[in-house]
Short mmCIF file of C-alpha atoms and ligand atoms in Angstrom, two decimals:
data_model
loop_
_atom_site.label_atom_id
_atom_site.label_comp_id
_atom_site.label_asym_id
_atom_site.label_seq_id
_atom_site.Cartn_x
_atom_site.Cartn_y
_atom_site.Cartn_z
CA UNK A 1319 0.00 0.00 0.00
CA UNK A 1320 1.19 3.44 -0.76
CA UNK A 1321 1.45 6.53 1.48
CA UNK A 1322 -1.26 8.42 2.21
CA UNK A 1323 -1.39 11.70 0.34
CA UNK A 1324 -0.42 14.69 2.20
CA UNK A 1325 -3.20 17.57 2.44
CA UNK A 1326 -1.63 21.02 2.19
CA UNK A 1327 -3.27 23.21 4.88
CA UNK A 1328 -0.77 25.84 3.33
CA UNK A 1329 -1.76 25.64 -0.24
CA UNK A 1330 -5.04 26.03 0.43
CA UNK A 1331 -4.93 28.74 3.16
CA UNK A 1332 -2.16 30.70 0.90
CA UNK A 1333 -5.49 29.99 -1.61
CA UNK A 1334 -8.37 31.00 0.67
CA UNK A 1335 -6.66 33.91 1.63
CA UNK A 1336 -6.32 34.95 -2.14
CA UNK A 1337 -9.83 34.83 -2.39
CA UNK A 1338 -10.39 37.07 0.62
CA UNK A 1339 -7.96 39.42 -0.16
CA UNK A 1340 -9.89 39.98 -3.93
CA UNK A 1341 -13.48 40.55 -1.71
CA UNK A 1342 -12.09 42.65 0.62
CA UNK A 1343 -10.70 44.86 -2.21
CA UNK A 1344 -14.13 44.53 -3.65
CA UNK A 1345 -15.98 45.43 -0.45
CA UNK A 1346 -13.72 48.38 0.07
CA UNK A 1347 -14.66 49.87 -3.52
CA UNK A 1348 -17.77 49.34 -3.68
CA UNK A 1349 -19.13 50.25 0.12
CA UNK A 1350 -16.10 52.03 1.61
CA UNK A 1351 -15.60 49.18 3.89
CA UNK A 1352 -12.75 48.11 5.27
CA UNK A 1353 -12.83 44.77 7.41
CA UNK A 1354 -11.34 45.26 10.84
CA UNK A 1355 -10.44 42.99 13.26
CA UNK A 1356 -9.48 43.75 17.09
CA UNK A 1357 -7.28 41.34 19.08
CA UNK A 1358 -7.11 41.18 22.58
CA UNK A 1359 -4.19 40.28 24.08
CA UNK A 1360 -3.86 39.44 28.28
CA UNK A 1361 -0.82 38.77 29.37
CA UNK A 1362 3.20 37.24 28.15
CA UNK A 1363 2.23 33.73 26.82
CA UNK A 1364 4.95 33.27 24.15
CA UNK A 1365 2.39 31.33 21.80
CA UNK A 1366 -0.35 33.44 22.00
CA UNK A 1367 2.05 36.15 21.38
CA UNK A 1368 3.31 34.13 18.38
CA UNK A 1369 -0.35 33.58 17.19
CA UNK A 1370 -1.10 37.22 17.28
CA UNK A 1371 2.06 38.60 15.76
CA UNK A 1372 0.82 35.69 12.44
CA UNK A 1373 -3.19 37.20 12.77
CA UNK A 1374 -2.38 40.75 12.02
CA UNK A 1375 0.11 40.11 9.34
CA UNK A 1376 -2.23 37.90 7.73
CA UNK A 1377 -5.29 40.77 8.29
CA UNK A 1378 -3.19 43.56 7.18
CA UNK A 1379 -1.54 41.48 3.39
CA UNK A 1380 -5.81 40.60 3.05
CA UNK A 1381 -5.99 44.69 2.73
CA UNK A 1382 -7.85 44.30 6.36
CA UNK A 1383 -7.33 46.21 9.05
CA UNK A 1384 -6.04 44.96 12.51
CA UNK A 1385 -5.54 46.73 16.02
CA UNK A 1386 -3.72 44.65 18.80
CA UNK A 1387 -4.94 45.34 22.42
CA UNK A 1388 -2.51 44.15 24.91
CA UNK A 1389 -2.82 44.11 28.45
CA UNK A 1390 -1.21 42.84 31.23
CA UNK A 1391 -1.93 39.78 32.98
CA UNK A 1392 -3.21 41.73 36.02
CA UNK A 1393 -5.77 43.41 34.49
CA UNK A 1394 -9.15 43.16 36.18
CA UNK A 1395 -12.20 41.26 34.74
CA UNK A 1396 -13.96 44.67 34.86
CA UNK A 1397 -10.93 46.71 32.94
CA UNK A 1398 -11.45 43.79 30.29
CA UNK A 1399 -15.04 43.77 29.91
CA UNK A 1400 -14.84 48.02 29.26
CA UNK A 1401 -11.93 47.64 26.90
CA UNK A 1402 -14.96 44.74 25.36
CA UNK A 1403 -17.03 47.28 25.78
CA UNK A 1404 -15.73 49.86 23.76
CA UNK A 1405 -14.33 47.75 20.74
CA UNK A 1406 -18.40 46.36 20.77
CA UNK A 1407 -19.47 49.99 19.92
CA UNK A 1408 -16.37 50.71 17.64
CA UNK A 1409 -17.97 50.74 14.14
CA UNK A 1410 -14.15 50.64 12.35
CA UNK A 1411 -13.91 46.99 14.34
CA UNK A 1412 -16.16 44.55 12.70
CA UNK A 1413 -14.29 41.44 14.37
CA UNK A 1414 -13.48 40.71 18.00
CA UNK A 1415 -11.22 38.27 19.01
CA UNK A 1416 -10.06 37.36 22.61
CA UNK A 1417 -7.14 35.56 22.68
CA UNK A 1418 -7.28 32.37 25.18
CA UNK A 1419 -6.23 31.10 27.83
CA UNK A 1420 -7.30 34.26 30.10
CA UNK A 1421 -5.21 34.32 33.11
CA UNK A 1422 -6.82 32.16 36.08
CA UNK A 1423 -9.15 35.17 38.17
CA UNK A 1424 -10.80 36.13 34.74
CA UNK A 1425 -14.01 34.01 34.19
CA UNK A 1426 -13.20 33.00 30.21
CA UNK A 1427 -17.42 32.22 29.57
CA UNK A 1428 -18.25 35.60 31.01
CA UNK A 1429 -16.01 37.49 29.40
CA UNK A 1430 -16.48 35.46 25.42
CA UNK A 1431 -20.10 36.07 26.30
CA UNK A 1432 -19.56 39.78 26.25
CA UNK A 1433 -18.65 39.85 22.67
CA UNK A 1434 -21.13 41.52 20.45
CA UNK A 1435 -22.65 38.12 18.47
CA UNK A 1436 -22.04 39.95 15.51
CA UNK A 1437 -18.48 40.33 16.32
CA UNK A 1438 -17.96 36.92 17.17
CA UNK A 1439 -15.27 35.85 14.71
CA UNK A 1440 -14.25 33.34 16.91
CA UNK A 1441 -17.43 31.90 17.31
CA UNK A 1442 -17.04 31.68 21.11
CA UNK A 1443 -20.65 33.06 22.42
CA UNK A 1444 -23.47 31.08 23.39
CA UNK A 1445 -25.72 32.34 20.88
CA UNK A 1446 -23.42 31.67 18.03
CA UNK A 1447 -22.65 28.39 19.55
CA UNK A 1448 -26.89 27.89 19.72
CA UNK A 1449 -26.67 29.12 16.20
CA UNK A 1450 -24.36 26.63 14.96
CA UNK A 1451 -26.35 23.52 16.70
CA UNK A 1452 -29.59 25.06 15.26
CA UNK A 1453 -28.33 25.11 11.53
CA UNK A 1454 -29.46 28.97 11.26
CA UNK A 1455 -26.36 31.07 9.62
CA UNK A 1456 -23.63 31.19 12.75
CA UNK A 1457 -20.26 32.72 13.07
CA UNK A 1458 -18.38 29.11 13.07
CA UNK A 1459 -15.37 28.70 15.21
CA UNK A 1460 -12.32 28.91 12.92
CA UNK A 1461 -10.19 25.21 13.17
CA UNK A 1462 -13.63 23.65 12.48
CA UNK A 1463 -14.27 25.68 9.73
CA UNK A 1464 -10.59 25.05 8.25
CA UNK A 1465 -11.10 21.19 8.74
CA UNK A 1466 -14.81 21.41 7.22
CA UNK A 1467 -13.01 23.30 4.23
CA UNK A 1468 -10.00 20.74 3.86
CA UNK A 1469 -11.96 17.77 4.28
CA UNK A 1470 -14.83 18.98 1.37
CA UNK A 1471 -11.78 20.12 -0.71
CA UNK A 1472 -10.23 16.17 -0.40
CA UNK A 1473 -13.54 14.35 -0.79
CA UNK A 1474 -15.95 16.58 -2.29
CA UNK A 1475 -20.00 15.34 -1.24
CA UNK A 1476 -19.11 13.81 3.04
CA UNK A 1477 -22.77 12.50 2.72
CA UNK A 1478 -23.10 9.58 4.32
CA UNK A 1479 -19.56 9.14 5.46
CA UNK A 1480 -18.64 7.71 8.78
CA UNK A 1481 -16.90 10.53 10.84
CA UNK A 1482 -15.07 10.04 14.56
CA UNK A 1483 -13.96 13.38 15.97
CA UNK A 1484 -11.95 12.58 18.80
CA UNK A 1485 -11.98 15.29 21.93
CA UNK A 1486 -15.35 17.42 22.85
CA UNK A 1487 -14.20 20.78 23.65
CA UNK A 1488 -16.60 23.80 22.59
CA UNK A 1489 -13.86 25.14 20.59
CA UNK A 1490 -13.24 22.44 18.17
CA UNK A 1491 -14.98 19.14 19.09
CA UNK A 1492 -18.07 20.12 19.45
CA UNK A 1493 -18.61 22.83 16.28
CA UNK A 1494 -16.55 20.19 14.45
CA UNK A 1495 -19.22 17.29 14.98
CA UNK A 1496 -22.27 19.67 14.54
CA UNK A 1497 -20.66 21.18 10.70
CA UNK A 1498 -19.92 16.91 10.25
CA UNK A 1499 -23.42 16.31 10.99
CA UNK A 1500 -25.09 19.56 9.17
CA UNK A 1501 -22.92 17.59 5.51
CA UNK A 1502 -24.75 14.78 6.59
CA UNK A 1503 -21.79 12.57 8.00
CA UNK A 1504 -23.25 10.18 10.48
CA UNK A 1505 -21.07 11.13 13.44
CA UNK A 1506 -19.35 10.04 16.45
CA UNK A 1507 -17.92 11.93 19.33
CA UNK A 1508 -14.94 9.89 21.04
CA UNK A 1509 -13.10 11.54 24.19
CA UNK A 1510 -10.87 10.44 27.21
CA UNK A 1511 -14.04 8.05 28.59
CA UNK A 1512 -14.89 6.42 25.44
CA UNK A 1513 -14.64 3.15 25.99
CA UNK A 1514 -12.20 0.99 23.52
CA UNK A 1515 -11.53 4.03 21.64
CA UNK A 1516 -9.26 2.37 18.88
CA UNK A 1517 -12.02 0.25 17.76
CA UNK A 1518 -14.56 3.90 17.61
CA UNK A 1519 -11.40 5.29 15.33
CA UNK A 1520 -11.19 2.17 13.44
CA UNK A 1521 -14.94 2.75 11.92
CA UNK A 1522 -13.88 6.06 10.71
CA UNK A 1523 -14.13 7.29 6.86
CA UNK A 1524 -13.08 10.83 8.31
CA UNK A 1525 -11.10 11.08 11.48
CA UNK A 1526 -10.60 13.94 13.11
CA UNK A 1527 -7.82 13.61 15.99
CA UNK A 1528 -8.68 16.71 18.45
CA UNK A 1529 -7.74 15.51 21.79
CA UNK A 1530 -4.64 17.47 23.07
CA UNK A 1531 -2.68 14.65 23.64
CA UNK A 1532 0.86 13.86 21.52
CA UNK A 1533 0.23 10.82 19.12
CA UNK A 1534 -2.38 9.69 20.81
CA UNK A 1535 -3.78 7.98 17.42
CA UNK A 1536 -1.75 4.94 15.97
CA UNK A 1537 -1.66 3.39 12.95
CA UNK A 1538 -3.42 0.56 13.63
CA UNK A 1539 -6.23 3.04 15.06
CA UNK A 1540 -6.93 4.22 11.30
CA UNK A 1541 -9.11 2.11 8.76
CA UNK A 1542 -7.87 1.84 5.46
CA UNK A 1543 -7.74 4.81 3.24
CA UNK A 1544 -9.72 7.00 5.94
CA UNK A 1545 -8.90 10.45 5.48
CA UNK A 1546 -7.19 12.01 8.42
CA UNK A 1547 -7.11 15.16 10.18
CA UNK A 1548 -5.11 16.12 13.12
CA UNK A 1549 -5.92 19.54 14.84
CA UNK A 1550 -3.40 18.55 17.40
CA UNK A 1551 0.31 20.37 17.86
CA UNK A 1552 2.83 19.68 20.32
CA UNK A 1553 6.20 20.54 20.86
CA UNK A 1554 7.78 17.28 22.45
CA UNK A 1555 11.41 16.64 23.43
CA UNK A 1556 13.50 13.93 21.37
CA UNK A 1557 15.86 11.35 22.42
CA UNK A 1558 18.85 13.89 20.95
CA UNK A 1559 17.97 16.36 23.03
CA UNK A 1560 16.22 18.51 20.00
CA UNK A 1561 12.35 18.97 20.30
CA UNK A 1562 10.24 18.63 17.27
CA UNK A 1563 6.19 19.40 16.74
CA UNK A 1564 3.99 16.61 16.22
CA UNK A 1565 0.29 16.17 16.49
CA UNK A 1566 -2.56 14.06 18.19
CA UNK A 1567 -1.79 11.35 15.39
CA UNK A 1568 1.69 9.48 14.90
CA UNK A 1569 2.04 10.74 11.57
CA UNK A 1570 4.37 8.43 10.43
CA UNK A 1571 2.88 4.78 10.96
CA UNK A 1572 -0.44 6.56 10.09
CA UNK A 1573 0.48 7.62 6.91
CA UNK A 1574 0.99 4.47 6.12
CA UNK A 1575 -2.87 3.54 6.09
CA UNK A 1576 -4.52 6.29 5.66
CA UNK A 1577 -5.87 7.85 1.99
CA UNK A 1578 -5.22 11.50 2.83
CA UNK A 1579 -3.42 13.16 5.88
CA UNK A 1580 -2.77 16.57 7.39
CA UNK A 1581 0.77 16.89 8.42
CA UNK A 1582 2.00 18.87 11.20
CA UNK A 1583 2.61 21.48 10.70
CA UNK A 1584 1.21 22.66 7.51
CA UNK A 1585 -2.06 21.17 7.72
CA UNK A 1586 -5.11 22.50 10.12
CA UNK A 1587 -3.00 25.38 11.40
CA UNK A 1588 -2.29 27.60 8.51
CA UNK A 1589 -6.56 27.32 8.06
CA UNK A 1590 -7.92 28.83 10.99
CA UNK A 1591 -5.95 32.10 10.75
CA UNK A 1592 -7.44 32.15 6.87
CA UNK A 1593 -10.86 31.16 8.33
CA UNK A 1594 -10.68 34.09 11.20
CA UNK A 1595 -9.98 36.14 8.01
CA UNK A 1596 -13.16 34.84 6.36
CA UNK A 1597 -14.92 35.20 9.47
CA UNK A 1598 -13.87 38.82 9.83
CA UNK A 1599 -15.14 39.70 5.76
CA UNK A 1600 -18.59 37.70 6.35
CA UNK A 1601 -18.61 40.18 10.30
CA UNK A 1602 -18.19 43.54 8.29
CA UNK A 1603 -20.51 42.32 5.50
CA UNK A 1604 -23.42 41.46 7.72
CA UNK A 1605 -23.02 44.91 9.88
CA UNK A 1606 -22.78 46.89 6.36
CA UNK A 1607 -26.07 44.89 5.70
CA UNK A 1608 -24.77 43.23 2.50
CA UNK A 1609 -25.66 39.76 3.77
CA UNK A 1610 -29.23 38.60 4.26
CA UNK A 1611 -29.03 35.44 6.52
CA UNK A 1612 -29.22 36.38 10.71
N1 GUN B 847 -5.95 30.27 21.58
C1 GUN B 847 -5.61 29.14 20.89
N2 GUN B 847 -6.45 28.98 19.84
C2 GUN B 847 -7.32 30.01 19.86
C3 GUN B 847 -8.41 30.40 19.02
O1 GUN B 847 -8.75 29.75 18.03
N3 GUN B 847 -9.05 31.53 19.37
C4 GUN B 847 -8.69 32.26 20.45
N4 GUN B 847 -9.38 33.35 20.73
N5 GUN B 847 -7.69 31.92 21.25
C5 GUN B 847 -7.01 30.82 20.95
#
């Protein structure tokens, strides 16, 4: 059997974004508009600061416009919710994004819930989140979205198709399952209780590996030909004293099985920034009213 083939998150991202960048453009002529996205920044952590950095480089090359908000990690939860606040009644920000984790004494669900919905880019509040389950036009949390757009890109129609997303968090398990189910995959969520787990995996057409945990997924976890998607990234120490980043799926042995694979990195990761630049054009077209679903 032959290695699987290797889905370029890049490619398609560096493709996405092309796309975006000739609507924005458009948007701007025709309406005066331009898209602009507000990041908000607590605290030192090195890869949200890395994360950041990549979102406004991407938002500014898209001919979108980005402000970074960075506060320190003492801030209080009220100080965060004005600066939230204000950037909710800013009409040149048409995109809010918190960046997570929040430090420990700020409650994350109070403060995501004080996004303006129609600001959501990250798709973080309830109502989007209500939105999404209910199958009535929601902001979509971005990795989901980047999978969703991967995985239609590989296999065209997912009708019918057997799908195992493995972790249930509200940022990517959960969305990821309900966009599966709304392209009518019947659908599985696996997690750290599910019971024999590498028989679950092993009924999989699509498998999506979001659990958190380094190679968790084997090769002998992966049916034949399934197509494979690993939101994972970890940066683990090898035996020569070097680290290297690997994913929730040993890449290697499961490449050897699989039909189609997303490496890492280069596969899921390079998508949600594009997506949170998708998410940002759809936010300033809805508040210009130039989009007639909710
Ligand atoms: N931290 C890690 N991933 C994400 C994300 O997708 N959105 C936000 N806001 N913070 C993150």
């Amino acid at each position: 059997m032959t290695d699987a083939k290797l889905i370029d998150g890049k490619a398609a991202a560096d493709a996405l974004r092309g796309r975006i960048a000739a609507d924005v453009a458009a948007l701007k002529q025709s309406h005066g508009v331009t898209p602009g996205l507000a990041v908000v920044l607590v605290g030192e952590d090195p890869a949200s600061l890395i994360y950041v950095r990549s979102k406004s480089k991407q938002m500014t090359s898209c001919g979108m416009a980005s402000f970074e908000h960075r506060r320190p990690e003492s801030i209080s939860q009220a100080d965060l919710l004005t600066l939230i606040d204000d950037l909710n009644r800013d009409d040149a920000i048409h995109g809010i994004l918190v960046q997570l984790p929040l430090p420990a004494h700020i409650d994350e669900h109070f403060v995501l819930n004080a996004v303006a919905p129609e600001k959501d880019v990250d798709g973080f509040h309830v109502l989007n989140a209500g939105r999404l389950a209910a199958g009535i036009g929601a902001m979509a949390p971005c990795t989901p979205l980047g999978c969703m757009a991967l995985l239609e890109e590989e296999l065209g129609d997912l009708s019918g198709l057997d799908a195992v997303v493995v972790g249930r968090s509200n940022i990517v398990g959960k969305p990821m399952a309900t966009l599966l189910l709304h392209a009518n995959c019947t659908v599985t969520i696996a997690h750290s209780r599910t019971r024999d787990l590498r028989a679950v995996c092993r009924r999989a057409d699509i498998l999506v590996a979001a659990a958190g945990k380094p190679e968790l997924i084997r090769g002998d976890w992966i049916k034949s030909g399934a197509t494979v998607i690993d939101v994972g990234i970890h940066r683990i120490a090898t035996e020569s004293g070097k680290s290297r980043l690997v994913g929730d799926v040993a890449f290697a042995e499961s490449r050897a099985v699989a039909g189609a694979i997303t490496p890492v990195p280069g596969g899921v990761g390079p998508m949600t920034i594009a997506m949170l630049l998708g998410n940002t054009l759809t936010a300033a077209r809805r508040i210009a009213g130039l989009l007639s679903d909710t």
